[in-house]
mmCIF file of C-alpha atoms (C1' of nucleotides) in Angstrom:
data_model
loop_
_atom_site.group_PDB
_atom_site.id
_atom_site.type_symbol
_atom_site.label_atom_id
_atom_site.label_comp_id
_atom_site.label_asym_id
_atom_site.label_seq_id
_atom_site.Cartn_x
_atom_site.Cartn_y
_atom_site.Cartn_z
ATOM 1 C CA MET B 1 13.434 52.694 4.516
ATOM 2 C CA ILE B 2 16.331 53.018 1.862
ATOM 3 C CA LEU B 3 15.729 56.029 -0.218
ATOM 4 C CA SER B 4 18.172 56.788 -2.684
ATOM 5 C CA LEU B 5 18.939 60.479 -3.918
ATOM 6 C CA ASP B 6 21.099 61.835 -6.402
ATOM 7 C CA LEU B 7 23.487 64.394 -5.428
ATOM 8 C CA ASP B 8 23.802 66.067 -8.876
ATOM 9 C CA SER B 9 20.220 66.300 -9.400
ATOM 10 C CA GLU B 10 18.701 70.233 -9.293
ATOM 11 C CA VAL B 11 16.272 68.840 -7.074
ATOM 12 C CA PRO B 12 17.452 70.049 -3.357
ATOM 13 C CA ILE B 13 18.520 67.078 -1.375
ATOM 14 C CA TYR B 14 15.806 67.876 1.362
ATOM 15 C CA LEU B 15 13.142 68.040 -1.388
ATOM 16 C CA GLN B 16 14.242 64.929 -2.803
ATOM 17 C CA ILE B 17 14.022 63.151 0.641
ATOM 18 C CA ARG B 18 10.175 64.852 0.701
ATOM 19 C CA ASP B 19 9.507 63.315 -2.254
ATOM 20 C CA ARG B 20 10.563 59.774 -1.581
ATOM 21 C CA ILE B 21 8.885 59.718 1.450
ATOM 22 C CA VAL B 22 5.616 60.955 0.089
ATOM 23 C CA GLU B 23 5.595 58.358 -2.405
ATOM 24 C CA ALA B 24 6.388 55.710 -0.096
ATOM 25 C CA ILE B 25 3.319 56.740 2.082
ATOM 26 C CA ALA B 26 1.389 57.133 -1.207
ATOM 27 C CA SER B 27 2.187 53.446 -2.147
ATOM 28 C CA GLY B 28 1.728 52.167 1.220
ATOM 29 C CA GLU B 29 5.084 51.367 2.218
ATOM 30 C CA LEU B 30 5.088 53.462 5.012
ATOM 31 C CA ALA B 31 1.871 53.060 6.573
ATOM 32 C CA GLU B 32 0.614 55.540 9.455
ATOM 33 C CA GLY B 33 2.383 55.215 12.353
ATOM 34 C CA SER B 34 5.355 53.566 10.804
ATOM 35 C CA SER B 35 8.521 55.292 12.445
ATOM 36 C CA LEU B 36 11.211 56.700 10.419
ATOM 37 C CA PRO B 37 14.904 56.791 11.402
ATOM 38 C CA SER B 38 16.107 59.464 13.122
ATOM 39 C CA THR B 39 17.366 62.624 11.130
ATOM 40 C CA ARG B 40 20.783 62.011 12.565
ATOM 41 C CA GLN B 41 20.764 58.235 11.561
ATOM 42 C CA LEU B 42 19.473 58.638 7.974
ATOM 43 C CA ALA B 43 22.087 61.784 7.593
ATOM 44 C CA VAL B 44 24.921 59.137 8.301
ATOM 45 C CA ASP B 45 23.499 56.762 5.943
ATOM 46 C CA LEU B 46 22.775 59.137 3.158
ATOM 47 C CA GLY B 47 26.175 61.027 3.696
ATOM 48 C CA ILE B 48 24.827 64.061 4.225
ATOM 49 C CA ASN B 49 24.290 67.130 6.811
ATOM 50 C CA PHE B 50 21.536 66.194 9.416
ATOM 51 C CA HIS B 51 20.101 69.238 9.242
ATOM 52 C CA THR B 52 19.029 68.717 5.761
ATOM 53 C CA VAL B 53 17.075 65.795 6.634
ATOM 54 C CA ASN B 54 15.323 67.628 9.336
ATOM 55 C CA LYS B 55 14.372 69.883 6.957
ATOM 56 C CA ALA B 56 12.572 67.434 4.731
ATOM 57 C CA TYR B 57 11.158 66.161 7.915
ATOM 58 C CA ASP B 58 10.110 69.368 8.993
ATOM 59 C CA LEU B 59 8.521 70.144 5.691
ATOM 60 C CA LEU B 60 6.278 67.077 6.003
ATOM 61 C CA ARG B 61 5.267 68.034 9.415
ATOM 62 C CA GLN B 62 4.112 71.229 8.299
ATOM 63 C CA GLU B 63 2.101 69.319 5.412
ATOM 64 C CA GLY B 64 0.424 67.139 7.835
ATOM 65 C CA LEU B 65 2.291 63.637 6.779
ATOM 66 C CA LEU B 66 4.689 63.201 9.722
ATOM 67 C CA ARG B 67 4.169 64.101 13.548
ATOM 68 C CA ILE B 68 7.577 64.621 15.031
ATOM 69 C CA ASN B 69 8.169 63.830 18.723
ATOM 70 C CA ARG B 70 10.896 63.941 20.813
ATOM 71 C CA LYS B 71 10.452 60.790 22.120
ATOM 72 C CA SER B 72 9.212 58.574 19.584
ATOM 73 C CA GLY B 73 11.224 60.403 16.576
ATOM 74 C CA ALA B 74 9.335 60.596 13.509
ATOM 75 C CA LEU B 75 5.931 59.014 12.842
ATOM 76 C CA VAL B 76 3.592 58.935 9.936
ATOM 77 C CA GLN B 77 0.439 60.532 10.468
ATOM 78 C CA ARG B 78 -1.381 60.517 7.260
ATOM 79 C CA ASP B 79 -2.049 57.746 5.184
ATOM 80 C CA ALA B 80 -4.128 56.940 2.154
ATOM 81 C CA ARG B 81 -6.978 55.739 4.291
ATOM 82 C CA THR B 82 -6.805 58.236 6.915
ATOM 83 C CA GLY B 83 -9.330 60.185 5.804
ATOM 84 C CA PRO B 84 -9.837 62.949 3.042
ATOM 85 C CA PRO B 85 -7.889 65.806 3.325
ATOM 86 C CA GLU B 86 -7.519 68.943 5.188
ATOM 87 C CA PRO B 87 -9.338 71.913 3.587
ATOM 88 C CA GLY B 88 -7.020 73.864 1.687
ATOM 89 C CA PHE B 89 -5.126 71.219 0.291
ATOM 90 C CA THR B 90 -7.196 70.275 -2.696
ATOM 91 C CA ASP B 91 -7.284 73.710 -4.165
ATOM 92 C CA GLU B 92 -3.468 74.297 -4.093
ATOM 93 C CA TRP B 93 -3.043 71.001 -4.913
ATOM 94 C CA GLU B 94 -5.375 71.234 -8.123
ATOM 95 C CA THR B 95 -3.843 74.530 -9.399
ATOM 96 C CA ARG B 96 -0.280 72.746 -9.228
ATOM 97 C CA LEU B 97 -1.941 69.661 -11.077
ATOM 98 C CA ARG B 98 -3.615 71.949 -13.729
ATOM 99 C CA THR B 99 -0.186 73.686 -14.507
ATOM 100 C CA LEU B 100 1.607 70.339 -14.594
ATOM 101 C CA LEU B 101 -0.996 68.884 -17.016
ATOM 102 C CA ALA B 102 -0.909 71.686 -19.295
ATOM 103 C CA GLU B 103 2.108 71.309 -19.530
ATOM 104 C CA ALA B 104 2.166 67.948 -21.026
ATOM 105 C CA VAL B 105 -0.858 68.850 -23.455
ATOM 106 C CA ALA B 106 0.956 72.080 -25.003
ATOM 107 C CA HIS B 107 3.617 69.678 -25.667
ATOM 108 C CA GLY B 108 1.501 67.453 -27.546
ATOM 109 C CA VAL B 109 0.559 64.631 -25.606
ATOM 110 C CA ASP B 110 -3.428 63.923 -26.187
ATOM 111 C CA HIS B 111 -5.602 64.108 -23.746
ATOM 112 C CA PRO B 112 -6.113 60.159 -23.246
ATOM 113 C CA ALA B 113 -2.474 59.584 -22.822
ATOM 114 C CA VAL B 114 -2.219 62.209 -20.405
ATOM 115 C CA LEU B 115 -5.001 60.410 -18.456
ATOM 116 C CA GLY B 116 -3.461 57.013 -18.978
ATOM 117 C CA SER B 117 -0.098 58.385 -17.638
ATOM 118 C CA CYS B 118 -1.887 59.294 -14.621
ATOM 119 C CA ALA B 119 -3.754 56.009 -14.222
ATOM 120 C CA ALA B 120 -0.457 54.293 -14.832
ATOM 121 C CA VAL B 121 1.321 56.449 -12.006
ATOM 122 C CA LEU B 122 -1.860 55.796 -9.406
ATOM 123 C CA THR B 123 -1.503 51.639 -10.612
ATOM 124 C CA SER B 124 2.264 51.853 -9.421
ATOM 125 C CA PHE B 125 1.292 53.025 -6.050
ATOM 126 C CA THR B 126 -0.865 49.451 -5.584
ATOM 127 C CA PRO B 127 1.639 47.038 -6.648
ATOM 128 C CA THR B 128 -0.498 44.575 -4.889
ATOM 129 C CA ALA B 129 -4.226 45.174 -5.171
ATOM 130 C CA PRO B 130 -6.311 43.785 -2.358
ATOM 131 C CA THR B 131 -9.050 42.388 -4.398
ATOM 132 C CA ALA B 132 -6.564 41.132 -7.326
ATOM 133 C CA GLN B 133 -5.952 36.820 -7.066
ATOM 134 C CA GLY B 134 -4.322 37.005 -10.724
ATOM 135 C CA ALA B 135 -1.625 38.960 -11.364
ATOM 136 C CA ASP B 136 1.118 39.519 -8.400
ATOM 137 C CA HIS B 137 3.694 40.780 -10.871
ATOM 138 C CA GLY B 138 5.925 42.345 -8.146
ATOM 139 C CA ALA B 139 7.135 46.198 -9.334
ATOM 140 C CA GLU B 140 10.875 45.862 -9.396
ATOM 141 C CA GLN B 141 11.953 48.940 -7.667
ATOM 142 C CA GLY B 142 14.081 48.040 -4.584
ATOM 143 C CA ASP B 143 17.585 50.122 -5.497
ATOM 144 C CA SER B 144 19.827 51.450 -2.940
ATOM 145 C CA ALA B 145 22.765 53.305 -4.182
ATOM 146 C CA SER B 146 23.553 55.514 -1.311
ATOM 147 C CA MET E 1 -4.099 87.788 -24.346
ATOM 148 C CA ILE E 2 -4.763 89.083 -20.726
ATOM 149 C CA LEU E 3 -3.142 87.219 -18.128
ATOM 150 C CA SER E 4 -3.516 88.162 -14.172
ATOM 151 C CA LEU E 5 -0.812 87.483 -11.780
ATOM 152 C CA ASP E 6 -0.544 87.758 -8.061
ATOM 153 C CA LEU E 7 2.686 89.940 -6.991
ATOM 154 C CA ASP E 8 2.184 88.597 -3.091
ATOM 155 C CA SER E 9 2.387 84.955 -4.358
ATOM 156 C CA GLU E 10 5.211 83.013 -3.736
ATOM 157 C CA VAL E 11 5.790 82.017 -6.947
ATOM 158 C CA PRO E 12 7.937 83.777 -8.995
ATOM 159 C CA ILE E 13 6.713 86.661 -11.301
ATOM 160 C CA TYR E 14 8.172 85.119 -14.481
ATOM 161 C CA LEU E 15 7.181 81.359 -13.692
ATOM 162 C CA GLN E 16 3.127 82.753 -13.604
ATOM 163 C CA ILE E 17 3.403 84.310 -16.770
ATOM 164 C CA ARG E 18 5.103 81.027 -18.307
ATOM 165 C CA ASP E 19 2.358 78.976 -16.388
ATOM 166 C CA ARG E 20 -0.676 81.178 -17.494
ATOM 167 C CA ILE E 21 0.971 81.069 -21.247
ATOM 168 C CA VAL E 22 1.426 77.241 -21.077
ATOM 169 C CA GLU E 23 -2.167 76.905 -19.715
ATOM 170 C CA ALA E 24 -3.350 79.050 -22.433
ATOM 171 C CA ILE E 25 -1.626 76.841 -25.347
ATOM 172 C CA ALA E 26 -3.170 73.852 -23.562
ATOM 173 C CA SER E 27 -6.418 75.133 -23.779
ATOM 174 C CA GLY E 28 -6.333 76.208 -27.342
ATOM 175 C CA GLU E 29 -6.679 79.728 -26.387
ATOM 176 C CA LEU E 30 -2.920 80.229 -27.997
ATOM 177 C CA ALA E 31 -2.700 78.423 -31.128
ATOM 178 C CA GLU E 32 0.376 77.489 -32.707
ATOM 179 C CA GLY E 33 1.378 80.717 -34.678
ATOM 180 C CA SER E 34 -0.300 82.937 -32.584
ATOM 181 C CA SER E 35 1.588 85.974 -31.545
ATOM 182 C CA LEU E 36 2.400 87.343 -28.165
ATOM 183 C CA PRO E 37 2.618 91.013 -27.185
ATOM 184 C CA SER E 38 6.041 92.183 -27.025
ATOM 185 C CA THR E 39 8.273 92.112 -23.702
ATOM 186 C CA ARG E 40 8.091 95.661 -23.527
ATOM 187 C CA GLN E 41 4.222 95.876 -24.113
ATOM 188 C CA LEU E 42 3.104 93.449 -22.068
ATOM 189 C CA ALA E 43 5.639 94.638 -19.313
ATOM 190 C CA VAL E 44 3.757 97.769 -19.277
ATOM 191 C CA ASP E 45 0.258 96.311 -19.017
ATOM 192 C CA LEU E 46 1.359 94.194 -16.144
ATOM 193 C CA GLY E 47 3.258 96.827 -14.538
ATOM 194 C CA ILE E 48 6.520 95.598 -14.094
ATOM 195 C CA ASN E 49 9.980 95.500 -15.881
ATOM 196 C CA PHE E 50 10.532 93.827 -19.328
ATOM 197 C CA HIS E 51 13.166 91.817 -18.221
ATOM 198 C CA THR E 52 10.935 89.697 -16.300
ATOM 199 C CA VAL E 53 8.872 89.251 -19.281
ATOM 200 C CA ASN E 54 11.611 88.529 -21.530
ATOM 201 C CA LYS E 55 12.699 85.883 -18.493
ATOM 202 C CA ALA E 56 9.537 84.110 -18.842
ATOM 203 C CA TYR E 57 9.483 84.109 -22.662
ATOM 204 C CA ASP E 58 12.860 82.772 -22.669
ATOM 205 C CA LEU E 59 12.055 80.063 -20.479
ATOM 206 C CA LEU E 60 9.362 79.046 -22.846
ATOM 207 C CA ARG E 61 11.452 79.030 -25.984
ATOM 208 C CA GLN E 62 13.890 76.965 -23.939
ATOM 209 C CA GLU E 63 11.134 74.416 -23.399
ATOM 210 C CA GLY E 64 10.202 74.353 -27.402
ATOM 211 C CA LEU E 65 6.825 76.073 -26.870
ATOM 212 C CA LEU E 66 7.860 79.688 -28.038
ATOM 213 C CA ARG E 67 9.787 80.801 -31.250
ATOM 214 C CA ILE E 68 11.316 84.182 -30.808
ATOM 215 C CA ASN E 69 12.386 86.180 -33.786
ATOM 216 C CA ARG E 70 13.477 89.271 -34.005
ATOM 217 C CA LYS E 71 11.276 90.463 -37.013
ATOM 218 C CA SER E 72 7.834 88.769 -36.032
ATOM 219 C CA GLY E 73 8.501 88.844 -32.038
ATOM 220 C CA ALA E 74 7.101 85.846 -30.112
ATOM 221 C CA LEU E 75 5.139 83.123 -31.824
ATOM 222 C CA VAL E 76 3.216 79.854 -30.192
ATOM 223 C CA GLN E 77 5.627 77.130 -31.775
ATOM 224 C CA ARG E 78 4.242 74.349 -30.245
ATOM 225 C CA ASP E 79 0.343 73.292 -29.937
ATOM 226 C CA ALA E 80 -1.885 70.554 -28.796
ATOM 227 C CA ARG E 81 -2.054 69.191 -32.195
ATOM 228 C CA THR E 82 1.829 69.956 -33.444
ATOM 229 C CA GLY E 83 2.607 66.348 -32.636
ATOM 230 C CA PRO E 84 4.370 64.593 -29.914
ATOM 231 C CA PRO E 85 6.765 65.848 -27.390
ATOM 232 C CA GLU E 86 10.391 65.981 -27.738
ATOM 233 C CA PRO E 87 12.177 62.783 -26.547
ATOM 234 C CA GLY E 88 13.089 63.366 -23.331
ATOM 235 C CA PHE E 89 10.079 65.358 -22.038
ATOM 236 C CA THR E 90 8.081 62.616 -21.077
ATOM 237 C CA ASP E 91 10.617 60.817 -18.644
ATOM 238 C CA GLU E 92 11.142 64.117 -16.524
ATOM 239 C CA TRP E 93 7.313 65.215 -16.864
ATOM 240 C CA GLU E 94 6.024 61.469 -15.492
ATOM 241 C CA THR E 95 8.485 61.828 -12.348
ATOM 242 C CA ARG E 96 7.262 65.194 -11.703
ATOM 243 C CA LEU E 97 3.464 63.616 -12.002
ATOM 244 C CA ARG E 98 4.343 60.784 -10.032
ATOM 245 C CA THR E 99 5.292 63.178 -7.200
ATOM 246 C CA LEU E 100 2.308 65.632 -7.418
ATOM 247 C CA LEU E 101 0.108 62.657 -7.595
ATOM 248 C CA ALA E 102 1.828 60.848 -4.597
ATOM 249 C CA GLU E 103 1.219 64.149 -2.724
ATOM 250 C CA ALA E 104 -2.576 63.819 -3.216
ATOM 251 C CA VAL E 105 -2.884 60.281 -2.659
ATOM 252 C CA ALA E 106 -0.764 60.428 0.484
ATOM 253 C CA HIS E 107 -3.099 63.143 2.066
ATOM 254 C CA GLY E 108 -6.263 60.752 1.467
ATOM 255 C CA VAL E 109 -7.640 61.205 -1.619
ATOM 256 C CA ASP E 110 -8.521 57.950 -3.163
ATOM 257 C CA HIS E 111 -7.335 56.773 -6.986
ATOM 258 C CA PRO E 112 -10.673 57.563 -8.450
ATOM 259 C CA ALA E 113 -10.721 60.969 -6.985
ATOM 260 C CA VAL E 114 -7.488 61.691 -8.007
ATOM 261 C CA LEU E 115 -8.138 60.521 -11.507
ATOM 262 C CA GLY E 116 -11.265 62.636 -11.901
ATOM 263 C CA SER E 117 -9.493 65.626 -10.694
ATOM 264 C CA CYS E 118 -6.913 64.833 -13.794
ATOM 265 C CA ALA E 119 -9.782 64.509 -16.174
ATOM 266 C CA ALA E 120 -11.900 67.425 -14.836
ATOM 267 C CA VAL E 121 -8.553 69.478 -15.642
ATOM 268 C CA LEU E 122 -8.497 68.183 -18.963
ATOM 269 C CA THR E 123 -11.948 69.090 -19.930
ATOM 270 C CA SER E 124 -11.352 72.360 -18.542
ATOM 271 C CA PHE E 125 -8.535 72.758 -21.422
ATOM 272 C CA THR E 126 -11.214 71.847 -24.149
ATOM 273 C CA PRO E 127 -14.476 73.839 -23.593
ATOM 274 C CA THR E 128 -15.442 73.464 -26.901
ATOM 275 C CA ALA E 129 -14.391 69.998 -28.396
ATOM 276 C CA PRO E 130 -15.221 69.591 -31.872
ATOM 277 C CA THR E 131 -12.706 67.390 -33.072
ATOM 278 C CA ALA E 132 -13.366 65.040 -30.065
ATOM 279 C CA GLN E 133 -11.389 61.583 -30.400
ATOM 280 C CA GLY E 134 -12.601 60.270 -27.259
ATOM 281 C CA ALA E 135 -11.256 62.528 -24.744
ATOM 282 C CA ASP E 136 -14.380 63.217 -23.217
ATOM 283 C CA HIS E 137 -15.309 60.007 -22.178
ATOM 284 C CA GLY E 138 -11.719 59.089 -21.655
ATOM 285 C CA ALA E 139 -12.053 59.477 -18.105
ATOM 286 C CA GLU E 140 -14.543 56.836 -17.197
ATOM 287 C CA GLN E 141 -12.971 54.214 -16.124
ATOM 288 C CA GLY E 142 -12.666 54.138 -12.654
ATOM 289 C CA ASP E 143 -9.776 52.487 -10.228
ATOM 290 C CA SER E 144 -7.147 50.577 -12.223
ATOM 291 C CA ALA E 145 -6.685 47.842 -10.170
ATOM 292 C CA SER E 146 -7.716 44.492 -10.523
ATOM 293 C "C1'" DG K 1 14.104 109.508 -39.518
ATOM 294 C "C1'" DG K 2 11.771 108.161 -35.479
ATOM 295 C "C1'" DT K 3 9.864 103.911 -33.501
ATOM 296 C "C1'" DC K 4 9.123 99.870 -32.687
ATOM 297 C "C1'" DT K 5 11.114 95.337 -31.761
ATOM 298 C "C1'" DG K 6 14.227 91.550 -29.642
ATOM 299 C "C1'" DT K 7 19.099 91.083 -27.805
ATOM 300 C "C1'" DT K 8 23.035 91.529 -24.791
ATOM 301 C "C1'" DC K 9 26.095 93.642 -21.813
ATOM 302 C "C1'" DT K 10 26.459 94.752 -16.908
ATOM 303 C "C1'" DA K 11 24.877 95.656 -12.417
ATOM 304 C "C1'" DT K 12 22.331 95.904 -7.805
ATOM 305 C "C1'" DA K 13 19.687 94.840 -4.070
ATOM 306 C "C1'" DA K 14 16.786 92.251 -1.547
ATOM 307 C "C1'" DA K 15 15.383 87.564 -0.991
ATOM 308 C "C1'" DA K 16 15.493 82.921 -0.547
ATOM 309 C "C1'" DG K 17 17.475 78.682 -0.791
ATOM 310 C "C1'" DC K 18 20.626 75.275 1.048
ATOM 311 C "C1'" DT K 19 23.841 73.532 4.084
ATOM 312 C "C1'" DA K 20 26.144 73.479 8.546
ATOM 313 C "C1'" DG K 21 28.533 73.735 13.411
ATOM 314 C "C1'" DA K 22 27.593 74.324 18.018
ATOM 315 C "C1'" DA K 23 24.824 73.928 21.982
ATOM 316 C "C1'" DC K 24 20.926 72.817 24.800
ATOM 317 C "C1'" DA K 25 17.460 69.741 26.935
ATOM 318 C "C1'" DG K 26 14.687 65.729 27.103
ATOM 319 C "C1'" DA K 27 14.614 60.570 26.948
ATOM 320 C "C1'" DC K 28 16.429 56.268 27.412
ATOM 321 C "C1'" DC K 29 19.858 52.323 29.186
ATOM 322 C "C1'" DG K 30 23.332 50.213 31.803
ATOM 323 C "C1'" DC M 1 25.159 58.757 37.516
ATOM 324 C "C1'" DG M 2 27.152 58.978 33.032
ATOM 325 C "C1'" DG M 3 27.059 58.373 28.571
ATOM 326 C "C1'" DT M 4 24.402 58.395 24.290
ATOM 327 C "C1'" DC M 5 20.665 58.930 21.641
ATOM 328 C "C1'" DT M 6 16.890 62.017 20.444
ATOM 329 C "C1'" DG M 7 14.601 66.350 18.447
ATOM 330 C "C1'" DT M 8 15.034 71.656 18.750
ATOM 331 C "C1'" DT M 9 17.236 75.866 18.483
ATOM 332 C "C1'" DC M 10 20.540 79.560 17.073
ATOM 333 C "C1'" DT M 11 23.660 81.177 14.153
ATOM 334 C "C1'" DA M 12 26.342 81.543 10.160
ATOM 335 C "C1'" DG M 13 28.117 81.367 5.490
ATOM 336 C "C1'" DC M 14 27.641 80.598 0.981
ATOM 337 C "C1'" DT M 15 25.123 80.444 -3.423
ATOM 338 C "C1'" DT M 16 21.486 81.276 -6.237
ATOM 339 C "C1'" DT M 17 17.655 83.177 -7.465
ATOM 340 C "C1'" DT M 18 14.294 86.829 -8.314
ATOM 341 C "C1'" DA M 19 13.520 91.648 -9.811
ATOM 342 C "C1'" DT M 20 14.751 95.241 -11.233
ATOM 343 C "C1'" DA M 21 17.517 98.815 -13.818
ATOM 344 C "C1'" DG M 22 20.185 100.828 -17.659
ATOM 345 C "C1'" DA M 23 22.930 101.303 -21.744
ATOM 346 C "C1'" DA M 24 23.317 100.128 -26.234
ATOM 347 C "C1'" DC M 25 23.088 97.647 -30.636
ATOM 348 C "C1'" DA M 26 20.908 96.096 -34.761
ATOM 349 C "C1'" DG M 27 17.084 94.870 -37.625
ATOM 350 C "C1'" DA M 28 12.052 95.864 -39.106
ATOM 351 C "C1'" DC M 29 8.305 98.840 -40.180
ATOM 352 C "C1'" DC M 30 5.769 102.712 -41.575
#
DNA sequence: GGTCTGTTCTATAAAAGCTAGAACAGACCG
DNA sequence: CGGTCTGTTCTAGCTTTTATAGAACAGACC
């Protein structure tokens, strides 16, 4: 699990870590039960303070995506296949979705284009379709600059 | 233009104002050229300081959605029909979209359901679509894989 | 002239955000 | 046992954000 982050970004470091892990879970790169590096280890790899990593892990734990144990460290608790989301998640999420999509529409992106972007993002989460046998165009992503 | 905001929300007031205006523009409730109430007037209506409203307006101006004039006040500059977004908008927007959709997928919402939510939100932006250009049935495509 | 408008200063106070140092306790291994 | 890893907790400093507020200015409008 190598993640690259931009220290010059306006997005806080701990949020970048969280976002990357969420995307890794969504794409299946991190399956349920996968173990994440320890906060101190990841902090050393990224050259940041381990509290920052801890904050990201703790946020993911509050969101129900991680299970943190003193003995086994951080494990992925949720998965795309785990089941439906906890009650209360969808409402809050759709509110944010509404605001985000409204932004695009207001800026002149027409509805089919917006929906196309959504579909493209979702497709990027499944680089290798289970039922597909034709195109195995691997998504180029492996980038580690940290 | 009546907007309700939640003073107890974690979302800052000025951001709530911005979000509501963006959604109003996306839904066509506020068309290009529409005039918004003055900062002082809206502040009185909402029971808040006019600087807070000014901050929301200024943010929308920076985003290119509002044109603020000393004589005509705040006018909606952009619209769903104005044209394609400014260069640089899409990339940053798709990054946020990716993170948001990843969140839903990681929480167990399957791809068709996510796409369905997106389509539902878009549909809610067009309660009456006389100039439909295929946005209605655009949601009908199921999952993208295979 | 009076009143509205946006604009621009300064200012303050509270809150949140972010990173960090230090220490503690449990777990593991040689 | 001793050393080292782990997560956890407490404290702390610093910056940024948020919201409010006052004051003043200039253009527009009736």
